[in-house]
Coordinates of C-alpha atoms in Angstrom, one line a residue:
X1 CA 3.6 20.5 -16.6
X2 CA 3.4 20.5 -20.5
X3 CA 0.0 20.1 -21.6
X4 CA -1.4 19.1 -25.4
X5 CA -3.4 21.6 -27.0
X6 CA -5.6 21.7 -30.0
X7 CA -3.6 23.0 -33.2
X8 CA -2.3 26.8 -32.4
X9 CA -3.9 27.7 -35.7
X10 CA -7.3 26.6 -34.6
X11 CA -9.5 30.0 -33.6
X12 CA -12.1 30.0 -31.0
X13 CA -14.8 29.8 -33.6
X14 CA -13.0 27.1 -35.4
X15 CA -13.3 24.9 -31.9
X16 CA -16.7 26.0 -31.2
X17 CA -17.5 24.8 -34.8
X18 CA -16.1 21.5 -33.7
X19 CA -17.7 21.6 -30.4
X20 CA -21.4 22.0 -31.8
X21 CA -20.7 18.7 -34.3
X22 CA -19.7 16.8 -31.3
X23 CA -21.9 14.0 -29.5
X24 CA -19.9 14.1 -26.0
X25 CA -22.4 14.6 -23.4
X26 CA -21.0 17.7 -21.9
X27 CA -21.4 19.3 -25.2
X28 CA -24.9 18.0 -25.4
X29 CA -25.8 19.6 -22.2
X30 CA -24.0 22.7 -22.9
X31 CA -26.4 23.4 -26.4
X32 CA -29.6 23.3 -24.1
X33 CA -28.4 26.1 -22.3
X34 CA -27.0 28.1 -25.4
X35 CA -31.0 27.5 -26.7
X36 CA -32.1 28.4 -23.4
X37 CA -30.2 31.7 -24.0
X38 CA -31.6 32.4 -27.3
X39 CA -34.8 32.7 -25.6
X40 CA -34.4 34.6 -22.8
X41 CA -30.7 36.5 -23.5
X42 CA -28.8 36.9 -20.0
X43 CA -25.4 38.7 -19.3
X44 CA -24.2 35.7 -16.8
X45 CA -24.9 32.0 -16.4
X46 CA -25.3 30.2 -13.2
X47 CA -24.4 26.7 -12.9
X48 CA -25.2 25.2 -9.2
X49 CA -24.8 21.8 -7.5
X50 CA -26.2 21.0 -4.0
X51 CA -24.9 19.3 -1.2
X52 CA -26.7 18.1 1.9
X53 CA -24.1 18.1 4.8
X54 CA -26.5 15.9 6.9
X55 CA -23.7 12.9 6.4
X56 CA -19.9 13.3 5.4
X57 CA -19.3 14.2 1.7
X58 CA -18.7 11.5 -0.5
X59 CA -18.1 10.8 -4.2
X60 CA -21.2 11.5 -5.4
X61 CA -21.1 14.7 -4.0
X62 CA -17.5 15.5 -5.9
X63 CA -19.3 13.9 -9.1
X64 CA -22.2 16.3 -9.4
X65 CA -19.4 19.3 -9.1
X66 CA -17.1 17.6 -11.6
X67 CA -19.5 17.1 -14.2
X68 CA -21.4 20.3 -14.0
X69 CA -17.5 21.8 -14.5
X70 CA -17.4 19.8 -17.5
X71 CA -20.7 21.6 -18.7
X72 CA -19.6 24.6 -18.0
X73 CA -16.4 24.5 -19.7
X74 CA -18.4 22.9 -22.9
X75 CA -20.6 26.0 -22.6
X76 CA -17.7 28.5 -22.8
X77 CA -16.4 26.9 -25.4
X78 CA -19.7 26.7 -27.7
X79 CA -20.2 30.4 -26.7
X80 CA -16.1 31.5 -27.4
X81 CA -16.3 32.4 -23.9
X82 CA -18.4 35.7 -24.4
X83 CA -20.7 35.0 -21.3
X84 CA -19.7 35.0 -17.8
X85 CA -20.1 32.1 -15.9
X86 CA -20.4 31.1 -12.3
X87 CA -20.4 27.6 -10.5
X88 CA -22.1 27.9 -7.2
X89 CA -21.7 24.8 -4.8
X90 CA -24.7 25.3 -2.4
X91 CA -25.0 23.8 0.7
X92 CA -28.7 23.0 2.4
X93 CA -27.0 23.0 5.9
X94 CA -30.2 24.9 7.5
X95 CA -32.1 21.7 7.0
X96 CA -33.2 20.2 10.3
X97 CA -31.2 17.1 11.4
X98 CA -33.4 14.2 11.4
X99 CA -31.4 11.2 12.2
X100 CA -27.9 10.9 13.5
X101 CA -25.7 9.5 10.7
X102 CA -24.4 6.1 11.4
X103 CA -20.2 7.0 10.9
X104 CA -20.1 10.2 13.0
X105 CA -18.7 10.0 16.5
X106 CA -20.5 11.5 19.7
X107 CA -23.8 10.0 18.5
X108 CA -25.5 10.6 21.9
X109 CA -24.7 14.3 21.8
X110 CA -26.1 14.2 18.3
X111 CA -29.5 12.8 19.1
X112 CA -30.0 15.6 21.9
X113 CA -30.2 18.2 19.0
X114 CA -32.4 16.1 16.7
X115 CA -34.6 18.5 14.9
X116 CA -32.4 21.7 14.7
X117 CA -30.7 23.2 11.6
X118 CA -27.5 21.4 10.8
X119 CA -25.5 24.7 11.6
X120 CA -27.0 24.7 15.4
X121 CA -25.8 21.1 16.0
X122 CA -22.5 21.0 17.4
X123 CA -19.4 19.2 15.8
X124 CA -19.2 15.9 16.7
X125 CA -15.9 15.5 15.6
X126 CA -13.3 17.7 17.6
X127 CA -15.2 20.8 18.1
X128 CA -12.9 22.8 15.4
X129 CA -16.1 24.1 13.9
X130 CA -19.2 25.9 15.3
X131 CA -21.5 23.5 14.0
X132 CA -21.5 19.9 12.3
X133 CA -22.8 21.6 9.3
X134 CA -20.1 23.8 9.4
X135 CA -17.6 20.8 9.8
X136 CA -19.1 19.1 6.6
X137 CA -19.2 22.1 4.6
X138 CA -15.5 22.6 5.5
X139 CA -14.8 18.9 4.3
X140 CA -16.4 19.5 1.0
X141 CA -14.6 23.1 0.1
X142 CA -11.3 21.5 1.2
X143 CA -12.1 18.5 -1.3
X144 CA -13.3 20.7 -4.0
X145 CA -10.0 22.8 -3.5
X146 CA -8.0 20.0 -3.9
X147 CA -9.2 19.3 -7.1
X148 CA -8.8 22.8 -8.1
X149 CA -12.7 23.5 -8.9
X150 CA -13.3 26.9 -9.6
X151 CA -16.6 27.8 -7.8
X152 CA -18.1 29.6 -5.1
X153 CA -19.3 28.0 -1.9
X154 CA -22.9 29.2 -0.5
X155 CA -24.5 28.5 2.6
X156 CA -28.4 27.9 2.8
X157 CA -28.3 29.4 6.6
X158 CA -26.3 32.6 5.4
X159 CA -28.7 33.2 2.4
X160 CA -31.9 32.7 4.5
X161 CA -30.4 35.1 7.6
X162 CA -28.6 37.5 5.6
X163 CA -32.1 38.4 3.6
X164 CA -30.8 37.1 0.2
X165 CA -33.9 34.9 -0.1
X166 CA -36.3 37.8 1.3
X167 CA -37.7 38.8 -2.0
X168 CA -38.5 35.5 -3.3
X169 CA -39.8 34.2 0.0
X170 CA -42.3 36.9 0.0
X171 CA -43.4 35.7 -3.4
X172 CA -43.6 32.3 -1.9
X173 CA -45.7 34.1 0.6
X174 CA -48.1 35.5 -2.2
X175 CA -48.3 32.0 -4.2
X176 CA -49.0 30.1 -1.2
X177 CA -52.2 28.6 -2.4
X178 CA -50.8 27.9 -5.6
X179 CA -47.6 26.0 -4.5
X180 CA -49.9 23.9 -1.9
X181 CA -51.9 22.9 -5.0
X182 CA -49.0 21.5 -6.6
X183 CA -47.5 20.1 -3.4
X184 CA -50.7 18.4 -1.6
X185 CA -51.8 15.9 -4.2
X186 CA -48.3 14.2 -4.0
X187 CA -48.5 13.7 -0.5
X188 CA -50.5 11.1 2.1
X189 CA -53.5 11.9 4.0
X190 CA -51.5 12.3 7.2
X191 CA -48.6 14.4 5.7
X192 CA -51.1 16.6 3.7
X193 CA -53.0 17.8 6.9
X194 CA -49.8 19.2 8.4
X195 CA -47.9 20.7 5.5
X196 CA -46.6 23.9 4.5
X197 CA -43.9 25.1 2.4
X198 CA -42.6 27.1 4.9
X199 CA -40.8 25.6 8.4
X200 CA -40.7 28.1 11.3
X201 CA -37.6 28.1 13.5
X202 CA -38.8 27.9 16.9
X203 CA -37.6 31.4 18.7
X204 CA -37.3 29.1 21.8
X205 CA -36.2 25.5 21.2
X206 CA -34.4 26.2 17.9
X207 CA -35.7 23.3 16.3
X208 CA -37.1 23.4 12.3
X209 CA -41.0 23.0 13.0
X210 CA -43.0 20.8 10.6
X211 CA -46.4 22.6 11.2
X212 CA -49.4 23.6 9.5
X213 CA -49.9 27.6 8.9
X214 CA -53.1 28.5 10.2
X215 CA -53.2 32.2 9.2
X216 CA -50.7 34.3 6.4
X217 CA -50.9 38.3 6.3
X218 CA -49.4 39.5 3.0
X219 CA -49.1 42.9 4.2
X220 CA -47.2 42.5 7.1
X221 CA -45.2 39.4 5.5
X222 CA -46.0 36.7 8.3
X223 CA -47.6 33.6 8.8
X224 CA -49.2 32.3 11.9
X225 CA -48.4 28.4 13.4
X226 CA -49.5 26.9 16.7
X227 CA -46.4 26.0 19.0
X228 CA -46.4 22.3 19.3
X229 CA -44.9 22.8 23.1
X230 CA -47.3 25.7 24.5
X231 CA -50.3 25.0 22.2
X232 CA -49.8 29.1 21.7
X233 CA -50.3 30.7 18.4
X234 CA -47.1 32.5 17.1
X235 CA -46.8 34.8 14.5
X236 CA -43.5 35.0 12.4
X237 CA -42.3 36.9 9.5
X238 CA -41.2 34.7 6.5
X239 CA -37.9 36.8 5.8
X240 CA -34.6 37.3 7.6
X241 CA -34.4 33.7 8.5
X242 CA -37.3 33.0 10.8
X243 CA -38.4 30.2 8.4
X244 CA -36.8 27.8 5.8
X245 CA -38.9 26.2 3.0
X246 CA -39.6 22.5 2.6
X247 CA -37.0 21.0 0.3
X248 CA -38.8 21.2 -3.1
X249 CA -40.0 24.5 -2.1
X250 CA -36.5 25.4 -1.1
X251 CA -35.5 24.0 -4.7
X252 CA -37.6 26.3 -6.4
X253 CA -37.1 29.3 -4.0
X254 CA -33.4 29.0 -5.1
X255 CA -33.8 28.4 -8.6
X256 CA -35.7 31.8 -8.6
X257 CA -34.1 33.7 -6.2
X258 CA -30.4 33.2 -7.8
X259 CA -32.0 32.8 -11.7
X260 CA -30.0 29.3 -11.6
X261 CA -29.8 28.2 -15.4
X262 CA -28.2 24.7 -14.6
X263 CA -28.5 22.0 -12.3
X264 CA -28.3 18.2 -12.5
X265 CA -29.6 15.8 -9.8
X266 CA -29.8 12.2 -9.2
X267 CA -32.3 9.8 -10.9
X268 CA -34.0 9.1 -7.6
X269 CA -35.1 12.7 -7.6
X270 CA -37.0 12.9 -11.2
X271 CA -40.4 13.5 -9.4
X272 CA -38.9 15.9 -7.0
X273 CA -37.3 18.2 -10.1
X274 CA -40.5 18.4 -11.7
X275 CA -42.6 19.3 -8.6
X276 CA -40.0 22.1 -8.0
X277 CA -40.3 23.2 -11.6
X278 CA -43.9 23.8 -11.2
X279 CA -43.2 25.8 -7.8
X280 CA -40.2 27.7 -9.6
X281 CA -42.7 28.6 -12.6
X282 CA -45.9 29.8 -10.0
X283 CA -43.0 31.8 -8.6
X284 CA -42.5 33.6 -12.3
X285 CA -39.3 31.9 -12.6
X286 CA -37.9 29.4 -15.2
X287 CA -36.8 26.0 -13.9
X288 CA -32.7 25.2 -14.7
X289 CA -31.5 23.1 -17.4
X290 CA -30.0 19.6 -16.6
X291 CA -30.3 16.2 -16.6
X292 CA -30.7 13.2 -14.0
X293 CA -27.5 11.1 -13.5
X294 CA -28.3 7.6 -12.6
X295 CA -27.4 6.7 -9.1
X296 CA -23.6 4.8 -7.6
X297 CA -24.0 1.7 -5.9
X298 CA -22.1 -0.1 -3.4
X299 CA -20.5 -3.4 -3.8
X300 CA -24.0 -4.9 -3.1
X301 CA -25.7 -2.9 -5.7
X302 CA -27.4 -0.6 -3.3
X303 CA -27.5 3.0 -3.3
X304 CA -25.0 4.9 -1.9
X305 CA -26.1 6.8 1.4
X306 CA -24.1 9.5 3.1
X307 CA -25.9 8.4 6.5
X308 CA -25.1 4.6 6.0
X309 CA -21.1 5.6 4.7
X310 CA -21.2 2.5 2.3
X311 CA -19.5 2.9 -0.4
X312 CA -16.4 4.8 -1.5
X313 CA -15.2 7.6 0.5
X314 CA -13.4 10.8 -0.9
X315 CA -10.4 9.9 1.0
X316 CA -10.4 6.2 0.1
X317 CA -10.3 6.9 -3.5
X318 CA -7.2 9.7 -3.1
X319 CA -5.4 7.1 -0.9
X320 CA -5.2 4.6 -3.8
X321 CA -5.4 6.3 -7.0
X322 CA -4.8 9.9 -8.3
X323 CA -7.6 12.1 -8.7
X324 CA -7.8 12.0 -12.4
X325 CA -9.0 8.5 -12.4
X326 CA -12.1 9.5 -10.6
X327 CA -12.6 12.4 -12.8
X328 CA -12.9 9.7 -15.6
X329 CA -15.1 7.6 -13.6
X330 CA -17.4 10.5 -13.1
X331 CA -17.0 11.4 -16.9
X332 CA -18.0 8.2 -18.2
X333 CA -21.7 7.4 -18.9
X334 CA -23.5 9.5 -16.0
X335 CA -26.7 8.3 -17.3
X336 CA -25.8 4.6 -16.1
X337 CA -26.1 3.1 -12.7
X338 CA -22.3 2.1 -11.9
X339 CA -20.8 0.2 -8.5
X340 CA -18.5 2.6 -6.8
X341 CA -16.0 0.5 -5.1
X342 CA -12.7 -0.7 -5.1
X343 CA -12.5 -3.0 -7.3
X344 CA -13.3 -0.2 -9.9
X345 CA -10.1 1.9 -9.1
X346 CA -7.1 -0.1 -10.7
X347 CA -9.3 0.0 -14.0
X348 CA -9.6 3.2 -14.2
X349 CA -6.3 4.4 -13.3
X350 CA -4.8 2.8 -16.3
X351 CA -7.8 3.6 -18.7
X352 CA -6.8 7.4 -17.8
X353 CA -3.3 7.1 -18.9
X354 CA -4.6 5.2 -22.0
X355 CA -6.9 8.1 -23.1
X356 CA -4.0 10.4 -22.5
X357 CA -1.5 8.3 -24.6
X358 CA -3.8 8.5 -27.2
X359 CA -4.9 12.1 -27.3
X360 CA -2.0 13.4 -29.6
X361 CA -2.7 10.6 -32.0
X362 CA -6.3 12.1 -32.5
X363 CA -8.0 14.4 -35.0
X364 CA -9.3 17.7 -33.2
X365 CA -12.8 16.2 -33.7
X366 CA -11.8 13.1 -32.0
X367 CA -10.0 15.0 -29.1
X368 CA -13.5 16.9 -28.2
X369 CA -14.9 13.4 -27.6
X370 CA -11.7 11.9 -25.1
X371 CA -12.6 12.0 -22.0
X372 CA -9.4 13.7 -21.0
X373 CA -9.9 16.7 -22.9
X374 CA -13.2 17.2 -20.7
X375 CA -11.6 16.2 -17.3
X376 CA -8.7 18.8 -18.1
X377 CA -10.9 21.2 -19.6
X378 CA -9.1 21.0 -23.0
X379 CA -5.8 21.0 -22.0
X380 CA -4.6 17.9 -21.0
X381 CA -1.2 17.1 -19.7
X382 CA 1.4 15.2 -21.7
X383 CA 1.2 11.3 -21.1
X384 CA 4.5 9.7 -19.5
X385 CA 3.6 6.5 -17.7
X386 CA 5.8 3.7 -18.6
X387 CA 4.3 1.4 -16.2
X388 CA 0.8 0.5 -15.7
X389 CA -1.0 0.7 -12.4
X390 CA -1.9 -3.2 -12.8
X391 CA 1.5 -4.0 -13.4
X392 CA 2.8 -2.3 -10.3
X393 CA -0.2 -4.2 -8.1
X394 CA 1.0 -7.2 -9.4
X395 CA 4.5 -6.3 -8.9
X396 CA 3.4 -5.2 -5.1
X397 CA 1.5 -8.7 -4.7
X398 CA 4.3 -11.0 -6.2
X399 CA 7.4 -9.3 -4.2
X400 CA 5.3 -8.8 -0.9
X401 CA 7.0 -5.2 -1.5
X402 CA 6.7 -3.3 1.8
X403 CA 8.3 0.1 0.3
X404 CA 8.7 1.8 -2.6
X405 CA 12.4 1.1 -3.2
X406 CA 11.8 -2.6 -3.8
X407 CA 9.2 -1.4 -6.5
X408 CA 12.1 1.3 -8.0
X409 CA 14.4 -1.5 -8.4
X410 CA 12.2 -3.4 -10.6
X411 CA 11.1 -0.5 -12.5
X412 CA 14.9 0.3 -13.1
X413 CA 15.6 -2.8 -14.5
X414 CA 12.4 -2.8 -17.0
X415 CA 12.7 1.0 -18.0
X416 CA 16.2 2.3 -17.3
X417 CA 16.8 6.1 -16.8
X418 CA 13.2 6.0 -15.2
X419 CA 13.4 7.3 -11.7
X420 CA 10.9 9.3 -8.7
X421 CA 12.5 12.6 -10.2
X422 CA 12.1 12.2 -13.7
X423 CA 8.7 10.4 -13.1
X424 CA 6.9 12.0 -9.9
X425 CA 3.7 10.9 -11.2
X426 CA 4.8 7.5 -11.4
X427 CA 6.2 7.3 -7.9
X428 CA 3.3 8.7 -6.8
X429 CA 1.6 5.6 -8.5
X430 CA 4.1 3.2 -6.3
X431 CA 2.6 4.8 -3.4
X432 CA -0.9 4.2 -4.6
X433 CA -0.4 0.6 -5.3
X434 CA 1.3 -0.3 -2.3
X435 CA -1.6 1.0 -0.1
X436 CA -3.8 -0.9 -2.3
X437 CA -1.9 -4.0 -1.7
X438 CA -1.5 -3.7 1.8
X439 CA -5.1 -2.5 2.4
X440 CA -7.3 -4.9 0.1
X441 CA -5.5 -7.3 -1.7
X442 CA -3.0 -8.8 1.0
X443 CA -6.0 -9.4 3.7
X444 CA -7.9 -11.7 1.2
X445 CA -4.9 -13.5 -1.2
X446 CA -5.5 -16.8 -1.7
X447 CA -3.8 -19.3 -3.8
X448 CA -5.5 -21.5 -6.1
X449 CA -4.1 -25.1 -6.1
X450 CA -3.7 -26.1 -9.7
X451 CA -4.9 -29.4 -11.3
X452 CA -2.3 -32.3 -12.4
X453 CA -2.8 -30.8 -15.9
X454 CA -1.8 -27.2 -14.9
X455 CA 1.3 -28.3 -12.9
X456 CA 2.9 -30.1 -16.0
X457 CA 1.9 -26.8 -17.6
X458 CA 3.8 -25.0 -14.8
X459 CA 6.7 -27.1 -15.3
X460 CA 6.9 -26.5 -18.7
X461 CA 6.4 -22.8 -18.6
X462 CA 9.3 -22.5 -15.8
X463 CA 11.5 -25.0 -17.8
X464 CA 10.9 -22.3 -20.8
X465 CA 11.9 -19.2 -18.7
X466 CA 14.7 -20.9 -17.5
X467 CA 16.3 -21.1 -21.0
X468 CA 15.6 -17.7 -22.0
X469 CA 18.3 -15.1 -22.5
X470 CA 18.4 -12.3 -19.5
X471 CA 17.7 -9.5 -21.7
X472 CA 14.3 -11.0 -23.4
X473 CA 12.0 -8.3 -24.3
X474 CA 8.1 -8.5 -22.8
X475 CA 7.2 -9.7 -26.3
X476 CA 9.8 -12.8 -26.7
X477 CA 8.8 -13.8 -23.2
X478 CA 5.0 -13.3 -24.1
X479 CA 5.3 -15.8 -27.2
X480 CA 6.8 -18.9 -25.1
X481 CA 4.1 -18.1 -22.4
X482 CA 1.7 -18.3 -25.1
X483 CA 3.4 -21.1 -26.7
X484 CA 3.5 -23.2 -23.5
X485 CA -0.3 -22.7 -23.3
X486 CA -1.2 -23.8 -26.7
X487 CA -2.7 -27.2 -24.9
X488 CA -6.0 -28.5 -23.8
X489 CA -7.9 -27.2 -21.7
X490 CA -6.5 -23.7 -22.7
X491 CA -7.2 -24.1 -26.7
X492 CA -9.4 -21.7 -28.2
X493 CA -10.8 -22.9 -31.7
X494 CA -12.6 -19.7 -32.4
X495 CA -9.2 -18.1 -32.1
X496 CA -6.5 -18.6 -34.6
X497 CA -2.7 -17.5 -34.0
X498 CA -0.6 -15.7 -36.7
X499 CA 0.3 -19.0 -38.0
X500 CA -3.1 -20.2 -38.4
X501 CA -2.9 -22.8 -35.4
X502 CA -5.7 -22.5 -32.5
X503 CA -5.3 -19.7 -30.2
X504 CA -5.2 -19.6 -26.5
X505 CA -8.1 -18.9 -24.1
X506 CA -8.2 -16.2 -21.1
X507 CA -8.2 -19.5 -18.9
X508 CA -4.4 -20.0 -19.3
X509 CA -3.3 -16.3 -18.4
X510 CA -5.8 -16.6 -15.3
X511 CA -4.7 -19.5 -14.0
X512 CA -1.1 -18.1 -14.1
X513 CA -2.3 -15.1 -11.6
X514 CA -4.7 -17.5 -9.3
X515 CA -2.1 -19.9 -8.9
X516 CA 1.1 -17.9 -9.0
X517 CA -0.1 -14.7 -7.1
X518 CA -3.2 -15.4 -5.8
X519 CA -5.3 -12.9 -7.7
X520 CA -7.9 -13.3 -10.2
X521 CA -6.2 -11.1 -13.1
X522 CA -3.1 -9.4 -14.0
X523 CA -1.5 -7.3 -16.8
X524 CA 0.2 -9.0 -19.8
X525 CA 2.3 -11.6 -18.1
X526 CA 5.1 -11.4 -20.5
X527 CA 5.5 -7.9 -19.4
X528 CA 5.4 -8.6 -15.8
X529 CA 7.9 -11.3 -16.1
X530 CA 9.9 -8.6 -17.9
X531 CA 9.9 -6.6 -15.0
X532 CA 9.8 -8.8 -12.2
X533 CA 12.9 -10.6 -13.7
X534 CA 13.1 -14.3 -15.4
X535 CA 15.1 -15.9 -12.3
X536 CA 12.1 -14.1 -9.8
X537 CA 9.7 -15.8 -12.2
X538 CA 11.1 -19.1 -12.1
X539 CA 11.3 -19.0 -8.5
X540 CA 7.8 -18.2 -8.1
X541 CA 6.7 -21.1 -10.4
X542 CA 9.0 -23.4 -8.2
X543 CA 7.1 -22.0 -5.0
X544 CA 3.8 -22.6 -6.4
X545 CA 4.7 -26.3 -7.5
X546 CA 6.0 -27.1 -4.1
X547 CA 3.2 -25.5 -2.2
X548 CA 0.9 -28.1 -4.4
X549 CA 3.4 -30.9 -4.2

């Protein structure tokens, strides 16, 4: 696939100079890391994202990796790629299973393993993987691989059990009192009485135990607790996977042990980030740079939850739209709360191609602020999408198309020479549009009855379209549609047409889609009729008039 690159004469230093002036948020974040390195130089910068595999991966999980990748690329531009970078996708799969997710099978089996590390809970899906944690980790990796992310996967279980965290765990043991001083004031009386930054893994039941430590031995690197089942004292090493840390302490442990430089987190974790940062400092480390992004909301405005399964899943978005549209959704306004629901998909598909189409027409400085530059790591592909997604959806809706061949028949008349072979991405869009219509539009499709005044306007539009030549352009058709709508109640006195006469409100065009197609909005009506065909459009109006007679 051909890409659109910045001018060939532009050097890495020229590009860096432009990036330093850019206010695009990935560059703003990357500048924080550059400033960090000036205080404490390093040969390698580590970017990290976290994933809690207690529930199925969702788009919020993907969003963290996508956004972090954008910051990583921006950093590489600002440093002219002279500093090695890595992105670690870290899974907290040693956490204990606290509750059974609502959206998994074999829930009774899962309930019998409550309290065990996620990598010790059997796979409830198909027994294809050794554990529930492994199954969800595989789903995450498959999705990240699908998008072509450059990342390394890390398992908390592997890191604890292999000894990767041992040195820092011993630091945590030495700083135990200081860590307790940081955490205890944030807890209620009951939780404060049992809290410890260390959670022993029971050697008999395998449960992650939330019990207080009654003794600590720095020389042996051990802690002592009372087994809740036997009432006996148990001494265990804090190394080798015999304990794990409570999650705020665990986060700090990871930052120190791995020397993490950048990690973003959701707005709901602001206080946790601060506490983990203080623990990190108590262990002799420096908290990473990052920012708190706003949360994704479902259709009802509720926070998306892995365990509840509300909001969109990874597979659902990719059933209805290309992956680049999802990347655009993640790029935009990361500090603003956004609904992550089906109705945002068509707009992001079309706006992605609008940004792509506008990219080569921009000056280099503007290009660095274009979302597609960040989505494609500085090498966006050439735009070649002759039909909008919204137009495809309207064609499917108007024709009740059940197959791609029907849609391609319309497209071929509208854009001669455009075929599935010449435009494979458009062919994929045709499939997305059919899926979207079948699953989400058709089940709730409702036609509005026109008023008497609207019936008269529709009759006039029908007659006007009937008299147009078959080779009329979309603009010719749009002019006719506009002229017919210039009447009460559709006049917009605040607008003026080219001839100085009153304009036409959006109510006119919304009425056309509500009455003729059973949908709230649609693409430019003249373009739709040009693709659908004048005769088909006339027949559609006849059908609507007959229904409301």
